[in-house]
PDB file of C-alpha atoms in Angstrom:
ATOM      1  CA  MET A   1     -23.325  -4.010 -10.253  1.00  0.00           C
ATOM      2  CA  THR A   2     -22.064  -0.601  -9.120  1.00  0.00           C
ATOM      3  CA  ALA A   3     -18.380   0.144  -9.666  1.00  0.00           C
ATOM      4  CA  THR A   4     -16.612  -0.278  -6.351  1.00  0.00           C
ATOM      5  CA  ILE A   5     -13.386   1.027  -4.823  1.00  0.00           C
ATOM      6  CA  GLY A   6     -11.312  -1.537  -2.952  1.00  0.00           C
ATOM      7  CA  LEU A   7      -9.616  -0.250   0.214  1.00  0.00           C
ATOM      8  CA  ILE A   8      -7.008  -2.543   1.767  1.00  0.00           C
ATOM      9  CA  GLY A   9      -4.887  -2.341   4.907  1.00  0.00           C
ATOM     10  CA  ALA A  10      -2.604  -4.973   6.363  1.00  0.00           C
ATOM     11  CA  MET A  11      -3.432  -4.392  10.026  1.00  0.00           C
ATOM     12  CA  LYS A  12      -6.450  -3.481  12.141  1.00  0.00           C
ATOM     13  CA  GLU A  13      -5.075  -0.006  12.893  1.00  0.00           C
ATOM     14  CA  GLU A  14      -4.901   0.691   9.162  1.00  0.00           C
ATOM     15  CA  ILE A  15      -8.587   0.075   8.408  1.00  0.00           C
ATOM     16  CA  GLU A  16     -10.559   0.644  11.626  1.00  0.00           C
ATOM     17  CA  LEU A  17     -11.144   4.344  10.894  1.00  0.00           C
ATOM     18  CA  LEU A  18     -12.440   3.468   7.429  1.00  0.00           C
ATOM     19  CA  LEU A  19     -14.783   0.863   8.910  1.00  0.00           C
ATOM     20  CA  ALA A  20     -16.039   3.371  11.477  1.00  0.00           C
ATOM     21  CA  GLY A  21     -17.070   5.762   8.712  1.00  0.00           C
ATOM     22  CA  MET A  22     -18.959   3.253   6.567  1.00  0.00           C
ATOM     23  CA  LYS A  23     -22.727   3.134   6.050  1.00  0.00           C
ATOM     24  CA  ASN A  24     -25.034   0.379   4.757  1.00  0.00           C
ATOM     25  CA  VAL A  25     -22.449  -2.239   5.638  1.00  0.00           C
ATOM     26  CA  LYS A  26     -22.651  -5.847   4.434  1.00  0.00           C
ATOM     27  CA  GLN A  27     -20.137  -8.416   5.658  1.00  0.00           C
ATOM     28  CA  HIS A  28     -18.592 -11.074   3.423  1.00  0.00           C
ATOM     29  CA  THR A  29     -15.959 -13.735   4.072  1.00  0.00           C
ATOM     30  CA  TYR A  30     -13.862 -15.395   1.355  1.00  0.00           C
ATOM     31  CA  ALA A  31     -10.850 -17.631   2.040  1.00  0.00           C
ATOM     32  CA  GLY A  32     -11.050 -16.602   5.682  1.00  0.00           C
ATOM     33  CA  ILE A  33     -10.712 -12.918   4.815  1.00  0.00           C
ATOM     34  CA  HIS A  34     -13.419 -10.486   5.951  1.00  0.00           C
ATOM     35  CA  TYR A  35     -14.687  -7.897   3.487  1.00  0.00           C
ATOM     36  CA  ALA A  36     -16.934  -5.019   4.586  1.00  0.00           C
ATOM     37  CA  GLU A  37     -19.011  -3.661   1.701  1.00  0.00           C
ATOM     38  CA  GLY A  38     -20.724  -0.313   2.082  1.00  0.00           C
ATOM     39  CA  ASP A  39     -20.618   3.420   1.395  1.00  0.00           C
ATOM     40  CA  ILE A  40     -18.223   6.211   2.376  1.00  0.00           C
ATOM     41  CA  TYR A  41     -18.922   9.754   1.182  1.00  0.00           C
ATOM     42  CA  GLY A  42     -21.217   8.464  -1.524  1.00  0.00           C
ATOM     43  CA  GLN A  43     -18.619   6.025  -2.852  1.00  0.00           C
ATOM     44  CA  HIS A  44     -19.377   2.306  -2.900  1.00  0.00           C
ATOM     45  CA  VAL A  45     -16.372   0.631  -1.260  1.00  0.00           C
ATOM     46  CA  VAL A  46     -15.125  -2.675   0.057  1.00  0.00           C
ATOM     47  CA  VAL A  47     -12.759  -2.445   3.024  1.00  0.00           C
ATOM     48  CA  CYS A  48     -10.608  -5.399   4.028  1.00  0.00           C
ATOM     49  CA  LYS A  49      -7.609  -6.346   6.154  1.00  0.00           C
ATOM     50  CA  SER A  50      -5.120  -8.445   4.248  1.00  0.00           C
ATOM     51  CA  GLY A  51      -2.904  -9.537   7.084  1.00  0.00           C
ATOM     52  CA  VAL A  52       0.873  -9.233   6.946  1.00  0.00           C
ATOM     53  CA  GLY A  53       3.046 -10.378   4.066  1.00  0.00           C
ATOM     54  CA  LYS A  54       2.936 -10.754   0.310  1.00  0.00           C
ATOM     55  CA  VAL A  55       0.957 -14.018   0.149  1.00  0.00           C
ATOM     56  CA  ASN A  56      -1.818 -12.653   2.365  1.00  0.00           C
ATOM     57  CA  ALA A  57      -1.875  -9.441   0.342  1.00  0.00           C
ATOM     58  CA  ALA A  58      -2.042 -11.264  -2.991  1.00  0.00           C
ATOM     59  CA  ILE A  59      -4.873 -13.591  -1.919  1.00  0.00           C
ATOM     60  CA  THR A  60      -6.849 -10.704  -0.427  1.00  0.00           C
ATOM     61  CA  THR A  61      -6.467  -8.573  -3.547  1.00  0.00           C
ATOM     62  CA  GLN A  62      -7.376 -11.345  -5.978  1.00  0.00           C
ATOM     63  CA  MET A  63     -10.488 -12.229  -3.982  1.00  0.00           C
ATOM     64  CA  LEU A  64     -11.401  -8.545  -3.768  1.00  0.00           C
ATOM     65  CA  ILE A  65     -11.191  -8.164  -7.537  1.00  0.00           C
ATOM     66  CA  GLU A  66     -12.966 -11.436  -8.348  1.00  0.00           C
ATOM     67  CA  LYS A  67     -15.847 -11.170  -5.879  1.00  0.00           C
ATOM     68  CA  PHE A  68     -16.650  -7.459  -6.267  1.00  0.00           C
ATOM     69  CA  ASN A  69     -16.839  -5.150  -9.259  1.00  0.00           C
ATOM     70  CA  ILE A  70     -13.663  -3.297  -8.305  1.00  0.00           C
ATOM     71  CA  SER A  71     -12.806  -0.243 -10.399  1.00  0.00           C
ATOM     72  CA  LYS A  72      -9.666   0.754  -8.473  1.00  0.00           C
ATOM     73  CA  VAL A  73      -7.660  -0.275  -5.404  1.00  0.00           C
ATOM     74  CA  ILE A  74      -6.133   1.939  -2.724  1.00  0.00           C
ATOM     75  CA  PHE A  75      -3.828   0.271  -0.210  1.00  0.00           C
ATOM     76  CA  THR A  76      -3.236   2.276   2.956  1.00  0.00           C
ATOM     77  CA  GLY A  77      -0.872   1.546   5.798  1.00  0.00           C
ATOM     78  CA  VAL A  78       2.506   2.171   7.364  1.00  0.00           C
ATOM     79  CA  GLY A  79       6.066   1.576   6.225  1.00  0.00           C
ATOM     80  CA  GLY A  80       9.692   2.169   7.029  1.00  0.00           C
ATOM     81  CA  ALA A  81      11.465   5.149   5.490  1.00  0.00           C
ATOM     82  CA  VAL A  82      14.273   4.307   3.060  1.00  0.00           C
ATOM     83  CA  HIS A  83      14.804   7.653   1.331  1.00  0.00           C
ATOM     84  CA  PRO A  84      17.106   9.664   3.622  1.00  0.00           C
ATOM     85  CA  GLU A  85      14.927  12.793   3.425  1.00  0.00           C
ATOM     86  CA  LEU A  86      11.800  11.048   4.727  1.00  0.00           C
ATOM     87  CA  GLU A  87      10.804  11.586   8.340  1.00  0.00           C
ATOM     88  CA  ILE A  88       8.414   9.681  10.592  1.00  0.00           C
ATOM     89  CA  GLY A  89       4.876  10.784   9.750  1.00  0.00           C
ATOM     90  CA  ASP A  90       5.648  11.604   6.114  1.00  0.00           C
ATOM     91  CA  ILE A  91       3.612   9.886   3.389  1.00  0.00           C
ATOM     92  CA  VAL A  92       4.940   7.898   0.459  1.00  0.00           C
ATOM     93  CA  VAL A  93       2.750   7.749  -2.653  1.00  0.00           C
ATOM     94  CA  SER A  94       3.779   4.842  -4.861  1.00  0.00           C
ATOM     95  CA  THR A  95       5.009   5.402  -8.381  1.00  0.00           C
ATOM     96  CA  THR A  96       5.980   1.753  -8.810  1.00  0.00           C
ATOM     97  CA  CYS A  97       6.271  -1.286  -6.573  1.00  0.00           C
ATOM     98  CA  ILE A  98       9.062  -3.870  -6.554  1.00  0.00           C
ATOM     99  CA  GLN A  99       9.671  -7.065  -4.552  1.00  0.00           C
ATOM    100  CA  HIS A 100      13.083  -6.399  -3.037  1.00  0.00           C
ATOM    101  CA  ASP A 101      13.333  -9.971  -1.748  1.00  0.00           C
ATOM    102  CA  MET A 102      12.914 -11.478  -5.225  1.00  0.00           C
ATOM    103  CA  ASP A 103      16.527 -12.526  -5.709  1.00  0.00           C
ATOM    104  CA  VAL A 104      17.515 -14.870  -8.537  1.00  0.00           C
ATOM    105  CA  THR A 105      20.861 -13.200  -9.124  1.00  0.00           C
ATOM    106  CA  PRO A 106      22.788 -16.526  -9.221  1.00  0.00           C
ATOM    107  CA  LEU A 107      20.963 -17.268 -12.499  1.00  0.00           C
ATOM    108  CA  GLY A 108      21.810 -13.890 -14.006  1.00  0.00           C
ATOM    109  CA  PHE A 109      18.653 -11.949 -13.138  1.00  0.00           C
ATOM    110  CA  LYS A 110      18.753  -8.573 -11.453  1.00  0.00           C
ATOM    111  CA  ARG A 111      17.659  -8.413  -7.838  1.00  0.00           C
ATOM    112  CA  GLY A 112      13.940  -7.587  -7.784  1.00  0.00           C
ATOM    113  CA  GLU A 113      13.429  -9.079 -11.256  1.00  0.00           C
ATOM    114  CA  ILE A 114      10.824 -11.833 -11.516  1.00  0.00           C
ATOM    115  CA  PRO A 115      12.282 -14.528 -13.799  1.00  0.00           C
ATOM    116  CA  TYR A 116      10.689 -15.035 -17.211  1.00  0.00           C
ATOM    117  CA  GLN A 117       8.174 -12.247 -16.675  1.00  0.00           C
ATOM    118  CA  GLU A 118       8.019  -9.070 -18.731  1.00  0.00           C
ATOM    119  CA  VAL A 119       7.171  -6.736 -15.830  1.00  0.00           C
ATOM    120  CA  SER A 120       8.744  -6.748 -12.383  1.00  0.00           C
ATOM    121  CA  ALA A 121       8.180  -3.095 -11.405  1.00  0.00           C
ATOM    122  CA  PHE A 122       4.446  -2.501 -11.271  1.00  0.00           C
ATOM    123  CA  PRO A 123       3.347   1.097 -12.022  1.00  0.00           C
ATOM    124  CA  ALA A 124       0.674   2.813  -9.978  1.00  0.00           C
ATOM    125  CA  ASP A 125      -2.195   4.619 -11.711  1.00  0.00           C
ATOM    126  CA  SER A 126      -1.323   8.202 -12.660  1.00  0.00           C
ATOM    127  CA  ASP A 127      -4.804   9.544 -11.829  1.00  0.00           C
ATOM    128  CA  LEU A 128      -4.753   7.989  -8.356  1.00  0.00           C
ATOM    129  CA  ILE A 129      -1.242   9.342  -7.801  1.00  0.00           C
ATOM    130  CA  ARG A 130      -2.468  12.832  -8.657  1.00  0.00           C
ATOM    131  CA  LEU A 131      -5.445  12.454  -6.304  1.00  0.00           C
ATOM    132  CA  ALA A 132      -3.128  11.375  -3.485  1.00  0.00           C
ATOM    133  CA  GLU A 133      -0.779  14.309  -4.163  1.00  0.00           C
ATOM    134  CA  LYS A 134      -3.699  16.736  -4.109  1.00  0.00           C
ATOM    135  CA  ALA A 135      -4.962  15.272  -0.833  1.00  0.00           C
ATOM    136  CA  CYS A 136      -1.535  15.592   0.786  1.00  0.00           C
ATOM    137  CA  ASP A 137      -1.236  19.198  -0.379  1.00  0.00           C
ATOM    138  CA  GLN A 138      -4.713  20.092   0.884  1.00  0.00           C
ATOM    139  CA  LEU A 139      -3.989  18.512   4.271  1.00  0.00           C
ATOM    140  CA  SER A 140      -0.462  19.978   4.453  1.00  0.00           C
ATOM    141  CA  VAL A 141       1.005  16.494   4.913  1.00  0.00           C
ATOM    142  CA  PRO A 142       4.641  16.099   3.823  1.00  0.00           C
ATOM    143  CA  PHE A 143       4.876  13.433   1.123  1.00  0.00           C
ATOM    144  CA  ARG A 144       7.176  11.956  -1.455  1.00  0.00           C
ATOM    145  CA  LYS A 145       6.335  10.039  -4.612  1.00  0.00           C
ATOM    146  CA  GLY A 146       8.583   7.052  -5.050  1.00  0.00           C
ATOM    147  CA  ILE A 147       9.261   3.356  -5.331  1.00  0.00           C
ATOM    148  CA  VAL A 148       7.649   1.150  -2.699  1.00  0.00           C
ATOM    149  CA  LEU A 149       9.785  -1.891  -1.891  1.00  0.00           C
ATOM    150  CA  SER A 150       8.089  -5.002  -0.525  1.00  0.00           C
ATOM    151  CA  GLY A 151       9.445  -8.163   1.033  1.00  0.00           C
ATOM    152  CA  ASP A 152       8.567 -10.764   3.621  1.00  0.00           C
ATOM    153  CA  GLN A 153      11.053  -9.239   6.044  1.00  0.00           C
ATOM    154  CA  PHE A 154      10.838  -6.545   8.708  1.00  0.00           C
ATOM    155  CA  ILE A 155      13.801  -4.319   7.872  1.00  0.00           C
ATOM    156  CA  ALA A 156      15.645  -3.024  10.935  1.00  0.00           C
ATOM    157  CA  SER A 157      19.211  -2.464   9.739  1.00  0.00           C
ATOM    158  CA  LYS A 158      20.784   0.811   8.649  1.00  0.00           C
ATOM    159  CA  GLU A 159      23.057  -1.091   6.277  1.00  0.00           C
ATOM    160  CA  THR A 160      20.117  -2.865   4.639  1.00  0.00           C
ATOM    161  CA  VAL A 161      18.240   0.420   4.282  1.00  0.00           C
ATOM    162  CA  ARG A 162      21.265   2.036   2.654  1.00  0.00           C
ATOM    163  CA  GLY A 163      21.509  -0.900   0.253  1.00  0.00           C
ATOM    164  CA  LEU A 164      17.826  -0.711  -0.686  1.00  0.00           C
ATOM    165  CA  TYR A 165      18.135   2.987  -1.376  1.00  0.00           C
ATOM    166  CA  GLU A 166      21.308   2.627  -3.419  1.00  0.00           C
ATOM    167  CA  GLN A 167      20.201  -0.452  -5.384  1.00  0.00           C
ATOM    168  CA  PHE A 168      16.539   0.366  -6.014  1.00  0.00           C
ATOM    169  CA  ASP A 169      16.282   4.117  -5.309  1.00  0.00           C
ATOM    170  CA  GLY A 170      13.475   3.080  -2.973  1.00  0.00           C
ATOM    171  CA  ALA A 171      11.361   5.520  -0.991  1.00  0.00           C
ATOM    172  CA  CYS A 172      10.076   3.123   1.650  1.00  0.00           C
ATOM    173  CA  VAL A 173       9.988  -0.534   2.581  1.00  0.00           C
ATOM    174  CA  GLU A 174       7.051  -2.646   3.726  1.00  0.00           C
ATOM    175  CA  MET A 175       5.591  -6.149   3.334  1.00  0.00           C
ATOM    176  CA  GLU A 176       2.532  -6.075   1.041  1.00  0.00           C
ATOM    177  CA  GLY A 177       2.448  -3.323  -1.589  1.00  0.00           C
ATOM    178  CA  ALA A 178       4.217  -5.054  -4.471  1.00  0.00           C
ATOM    179  CA  ALA A 179       1.968  -8.110  -4.119  1.00  0.00           C
ATOM    180  CA  VAL A 180      -1.132  -5.907  -4.283  1.00  0.00           C
ATOM    181  CA  ALA A 181       0.423  -4.080  -7.225  1.00  0.00           C
ATOM    182  CA  GLN A 182       1.205  -7.255  -9.169  1.00  0.00           C
ATOM    183  CA  VAL A 183      -2.289  -8.677  -8.729  1.00  0.00           C
ATOM    184  CA  CYS A 184      -3.864  -5.363  -9.777  1.00  0.00           C
ATOM    185  CA  TYR A 185      -1.535  -5.141 -12.770  1.00  0.00           C
ATOM    186  CA  MET A 186      -2.361  -8.702 -13.881  1.00  0.00           C
ATOM    187  CA  ASN A 187      -6.091  -7.938 -13.575  1.00  0.00           C
ATOM    188  CA  ASP A 188      -5.827  -4.516 -15.252  1.00  0.00           C
ATOM    189  CA  VAL A 189      -7.143  -2.706 -12.159  1.00  0.00           C
ATOM    190  CA  PRO A 190      -5.727   0.771 -11.345  1.00  0.00           C
ATOM    191  CA  PHE A 191      -4.069   1.034  -7.931  1.00  0.00           C
ATOM    192  CA  VAL A 192      -1.980   3.216  -5.662  1.00  0.00           C
ATOM    193  CA  ILE A 193      -0.119   2.373  -2.458  1.00  0.00           C
ATOM    194  CA  LEU A 194      -0.079   4.956   0.364  1.00  0.00           C
ATOM    195  CA  ARG A 195       2.356   4.472   3.219  1.00  0.00           C
ATOM    196  CA  GLY A 196       2.730   6.606   6.316  1.00  0.00           C
ATOM    197  CA  MET A 197       6.226   6.381   7.781  1.00  0.00           C
ATOM    198  CA  SER A 198       5.997   4.746  11.212  1.00  0.00           C
ATOM    199  CA  ASP A 199       9.760   4.243  11.575  1.00  0.00           C
ATOM    200  CA  LYS A 200      13.026   4.724   9.721  1.00  0.00           C
ATOM    201  CA  ALA A 201      13.729   0.988   9.261  1.00  0.00           C
ATOM    202  CA  ASP A 202      16.940   1.519  11.219  1.00  0.00           C
ATOM    203  CA  GLY A 203      16.601  -0.706  14.265  1.00  0.00           C
ATOM    204  CA  SER A 204      14.676   1.808  16.388  1.00  0.00           C
ATOM    205  CA  ALA A 205      11.209   0.453  15.479  1.00  0.00           C
ATOM    206  CA  HIS A 206      10.819  -1.300  18.844  1.00  0.00           C
ATOM    207  CA  VAL A 207      10.842   2.156  20.428  1.00  0.00           C
ATOM    208  CA  ASN A 208       8.346   3.937  18.204  1.00  0.00           C
ATOM    209  CA  PHE A 209       6.517   1.438  15.999  1.00  0.00           C
ATOM    210  CA  ALA A 210       3.282   0.992  17.988  1.00  0.00           C
ATOM    211  CA  GLU A 211       2.902   4.695  18.749  1.00  0.00           C
ATOM    212  CA  PHE A 212       3.727   5.921  15.281  1.00  0.00           C
ATOM    213  CA  THR A 213       1.702   3.196  13.553  1.00  0.00           C
ATOM    214  CA  VAL A 214      -1.416   4.758  15.053  1.00  0.00           C
ATOM    215  CA  LYS A 215      -0.328   8.300  14.133  1.00  0.00           C
ATOM    216  CA  ALA A 216       0.707   7.326  10.595  1.00  0.00           C
ATOM    217  CA  SER A 217      -2.514   5.366  10.103  1.00  0.00           C
ATOM    218  CA  HIS A 218      -4.548   8.455  11.061  1.00  0.00           C
ATOM    219  CA  LYS A 219      -2.696  10.523   8.455  1.00  0.00           C
ATOM    220  CA  SER A 220      -3.161   7.879   5.779  1.00  0.00           C
ATOM    221  CA  HIS A 221      -6.862   7.692   6.661  1.00  0.00           C
ATOM    222  CA  LYS A 222      -7.317  11.439   6.158  1.00  0.00           C
ATOM    223  CA  ILE A 223      -5.680  11.180   2.742  1.00  0.00           C
ATOM    224  CA  VAL A 224      -7.936   8.296   1.692  1.00  0.00           C
ATOM    225  CA  GLU A 225     -10.953  10.266   2.957  1.00  0.00           C
ATOM    226  CA  SER A 226      -9.917  13.249   0.868  1.00  0.00           C
ATOM    227  CA  MET A 227      -9.420  11.041  -2.201  1.00  0.00           C
ATOM    228  CA  LEU A 228     -12.873   9.484  -1.791  1.00  0.00           C
ATOM    229  CA  LEU A 229     -14.463  12.920  -1.470  1.00  0.00           C
ATOM    230  CA  GLU A 230     -12.703  14.013  -4.659  1.00  0.00           C
ATOM    231  CA  LEU A 231     -13.801  10.888  -6.509  1.00  0.00           C
ATOM    232  CA  SER A 232     -17.417  11.474  -5.482  1.00  0.00           C
TER     233      SER A 232
END
């Protein structure tokens, strides 16, 4: 079977441009999740929408890896800026991913540490990071490499954002990346998480989230396109 690149987004807006550009499409459904298999720029890919949250993301990623001959995974979508220098529309390229809502501190573990497990911060693939950096540079898109923080919470508090930055040195916060990262790590599949900043996770998301989700998704799509062209 041909080596295949897995492309995941959490929401429709995050994958519809990828789906529109696919050729020779075959549809598959596993565990209620739809996978579109086909070609983009000469690359064999599978595009899927995970749904929101870490459980959905983990199931989607495991099925993706098991059912297709996945050589690498790129997750694209939107997130909330945590690093104070990030602006709406900027891109975060993951260096590592951590579950910020993993909290077993009463038993002596650090926040974000998964008990009795050797790795809790899951490193992205260095080659995919470099490809993403190159794509951002070529497209003149402002970006920052950094830690992607994931939790089953929509963060909308300036105080919480400040705490995430101070405690984890996080770049952005979202709801799926660390689950994708952990599954890829456990299956020895290279990955990178790309997040376009749709809001500043500061309580103003109700004003700009829908509008900037579309804009950020378009930017992320162009970066993924550029990466696929480079890989081909």
